[in-house]
Short mmCIF file of C-alpha atoms in Angstrom, two decimals:
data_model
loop_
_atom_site.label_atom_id
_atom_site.label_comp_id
_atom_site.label_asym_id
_atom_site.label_seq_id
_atom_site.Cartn_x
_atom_site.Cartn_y
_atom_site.Cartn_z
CA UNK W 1 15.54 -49.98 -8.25
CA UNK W 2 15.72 -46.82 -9.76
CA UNK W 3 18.75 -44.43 -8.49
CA UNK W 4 18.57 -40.68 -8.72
CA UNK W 5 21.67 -38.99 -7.98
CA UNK W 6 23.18 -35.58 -9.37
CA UNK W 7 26.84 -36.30 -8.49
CA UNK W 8 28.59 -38.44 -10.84
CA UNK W 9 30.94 -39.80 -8.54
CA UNK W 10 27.98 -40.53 -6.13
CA UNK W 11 26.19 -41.93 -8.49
CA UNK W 12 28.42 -44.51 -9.86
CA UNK W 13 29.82 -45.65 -6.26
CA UNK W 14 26.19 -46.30 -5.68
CA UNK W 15 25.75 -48.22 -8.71
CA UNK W 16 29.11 -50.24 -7.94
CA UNK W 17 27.91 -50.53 -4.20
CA UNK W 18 24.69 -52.11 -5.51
CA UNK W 19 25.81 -54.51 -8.17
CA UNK W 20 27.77 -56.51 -5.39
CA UNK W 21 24.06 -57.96 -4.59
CA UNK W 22 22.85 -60.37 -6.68
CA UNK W 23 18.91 -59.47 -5.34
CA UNK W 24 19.63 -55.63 -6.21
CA UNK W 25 18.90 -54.53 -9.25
CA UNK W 26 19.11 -50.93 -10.46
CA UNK W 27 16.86 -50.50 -13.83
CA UNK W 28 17.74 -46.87 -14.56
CA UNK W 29 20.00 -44.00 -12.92
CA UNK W 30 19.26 -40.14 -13.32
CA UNK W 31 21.09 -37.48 -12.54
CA UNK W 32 18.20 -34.96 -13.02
CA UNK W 33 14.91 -35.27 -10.53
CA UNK W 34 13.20 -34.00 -13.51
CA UNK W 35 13.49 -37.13 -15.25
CA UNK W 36 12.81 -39.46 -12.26
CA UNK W 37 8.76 -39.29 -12.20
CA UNK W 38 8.65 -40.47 -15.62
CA UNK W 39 11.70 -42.81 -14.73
CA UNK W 40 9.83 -44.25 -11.93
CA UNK W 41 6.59 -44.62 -13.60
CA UNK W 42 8.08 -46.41 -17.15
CA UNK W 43 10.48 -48.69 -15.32
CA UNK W 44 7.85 -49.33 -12.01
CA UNK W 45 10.88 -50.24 -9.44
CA UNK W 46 9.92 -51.72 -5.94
CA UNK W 47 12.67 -48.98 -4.57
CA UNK W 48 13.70 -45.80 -5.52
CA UNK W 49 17.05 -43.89 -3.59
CA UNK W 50 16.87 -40.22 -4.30
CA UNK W 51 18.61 -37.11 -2.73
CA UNK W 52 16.67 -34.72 -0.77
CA UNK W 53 16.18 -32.81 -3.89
CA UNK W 54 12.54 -32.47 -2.95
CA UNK W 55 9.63 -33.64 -1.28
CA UNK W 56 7.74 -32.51 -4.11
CA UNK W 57 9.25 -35.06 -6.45
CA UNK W 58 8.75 -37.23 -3.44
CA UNK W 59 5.06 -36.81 -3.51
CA UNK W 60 4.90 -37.30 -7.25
CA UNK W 61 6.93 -40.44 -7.58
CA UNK W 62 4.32 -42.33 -4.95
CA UNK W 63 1.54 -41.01 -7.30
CA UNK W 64 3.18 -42.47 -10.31
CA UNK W 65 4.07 -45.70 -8.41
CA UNK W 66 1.84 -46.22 -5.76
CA UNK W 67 4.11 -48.44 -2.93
CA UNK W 68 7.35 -47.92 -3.93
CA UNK W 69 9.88 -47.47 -1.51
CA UNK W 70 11.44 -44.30 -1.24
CA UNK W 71 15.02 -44.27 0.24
CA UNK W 72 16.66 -40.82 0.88
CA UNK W 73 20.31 -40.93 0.64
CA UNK W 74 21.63 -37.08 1.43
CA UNK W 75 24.28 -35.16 3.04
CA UNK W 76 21.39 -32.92 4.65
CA UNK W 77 21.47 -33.48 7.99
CA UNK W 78 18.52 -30.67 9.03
CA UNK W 79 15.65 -31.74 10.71
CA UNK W 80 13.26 -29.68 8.37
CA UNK W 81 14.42 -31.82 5.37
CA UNK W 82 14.20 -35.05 7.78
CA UNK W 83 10.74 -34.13 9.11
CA UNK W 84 9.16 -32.77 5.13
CA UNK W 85 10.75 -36.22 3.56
CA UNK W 86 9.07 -38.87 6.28
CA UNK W 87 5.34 -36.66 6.21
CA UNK W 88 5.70 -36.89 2.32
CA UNK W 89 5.83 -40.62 2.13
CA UNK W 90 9.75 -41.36 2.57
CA UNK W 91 10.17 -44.96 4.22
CA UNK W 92 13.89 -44.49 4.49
CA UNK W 93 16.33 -41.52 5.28
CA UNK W 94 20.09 -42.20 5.64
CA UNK W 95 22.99 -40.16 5.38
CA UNK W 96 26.14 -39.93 2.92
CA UNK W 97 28.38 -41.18 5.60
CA UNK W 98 26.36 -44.23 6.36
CA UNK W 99 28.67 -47.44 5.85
CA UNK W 100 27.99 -49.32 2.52
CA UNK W 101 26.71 -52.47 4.85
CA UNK W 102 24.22 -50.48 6.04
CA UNK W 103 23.19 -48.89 2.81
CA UNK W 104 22.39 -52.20 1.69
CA UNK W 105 20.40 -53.37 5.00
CA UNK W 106 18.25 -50.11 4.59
CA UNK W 107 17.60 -50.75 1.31
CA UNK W 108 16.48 -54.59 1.46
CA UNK W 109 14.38 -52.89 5.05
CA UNK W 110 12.35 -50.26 2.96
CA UNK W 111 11.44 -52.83 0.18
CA UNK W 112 10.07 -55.09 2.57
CA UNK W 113 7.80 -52.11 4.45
CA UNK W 114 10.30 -50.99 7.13
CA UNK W 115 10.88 -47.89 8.34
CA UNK W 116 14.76 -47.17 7.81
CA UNK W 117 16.57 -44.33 9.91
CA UNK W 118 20.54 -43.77 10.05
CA UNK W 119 21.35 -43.57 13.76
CA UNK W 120 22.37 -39.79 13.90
CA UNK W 121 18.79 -39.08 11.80
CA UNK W 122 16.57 -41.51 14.68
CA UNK W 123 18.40 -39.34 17.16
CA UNK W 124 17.73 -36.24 16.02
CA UNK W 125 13.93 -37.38 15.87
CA UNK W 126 13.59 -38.98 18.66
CA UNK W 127 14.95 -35.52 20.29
CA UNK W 128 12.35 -33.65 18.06
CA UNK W 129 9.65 -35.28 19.71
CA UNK W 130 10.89 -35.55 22.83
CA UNK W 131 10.49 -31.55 22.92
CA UNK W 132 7.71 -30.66 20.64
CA UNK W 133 4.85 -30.71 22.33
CA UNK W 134 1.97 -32.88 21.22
CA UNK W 135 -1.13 -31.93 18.88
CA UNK W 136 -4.19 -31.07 20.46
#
């Protein structure tokens, strides 16, 4: 697993989080989504947990790894961000409050092909499309 996280503190409660599981393995940590394609693509990681940063990076790190699992972990709650991650290729999208059990549930789910949603983020899509009208 490759974890890309600017905040330090973040970052390293992740990394604790994750070494509690003997199955979970993070390979390499950035703190700069600038150095996470060419993470991604030397260290080829079945699961990658990235901020929102951008859907562009999201885009390029399924080029570089076809399949990988991509697992956003943010604080951004808006359903723009929600909506431009899943249409990009995101399996996963949780946020910072989510309870560490549930971190680690989401993140065995989206290496096996799931679709992983936080409850506030399914309810705030399930509303979206319970009001937007359907394409033609």
């Amino acid at each position: 697993m490759v974890l890309a996280e600017r905040q330090p503190v973040m970052r390293a409660a992740l990394q604790i989080l994750l070494s509690t599981v003997d199955d979970l393995t993070v390979v390499a940590s950035v703190d700069d989504v600038g150095d996470l394609v060419r993470t991604v693509a030397s260290h080829q990681p079945d699961v990658v947990i990235l901020d929102v940063g951008s859907c562009v990076t999201i885009a390029e790190v399924l080029r570089s790894v076809p399949g990988v699992a991509v697992l956003v972990f943010t604080a951004s709650e808006d359903t723009a961000s929600l909506c431009s991650a899943l249409r990009t290729g995101a399996r996963g999208y949780l946020l910072r409050t989510t309870e560490p059990a549930a971190i680690l549930q989401a993140i065995q789910g989206v290496a096996t092909g799931s679709v992983i949603l936080g409850p506030s983020v399914a309810a705030k899509l399930s509303e979206l499309l319970s009001t937007t009208p359907p394409p033609d």
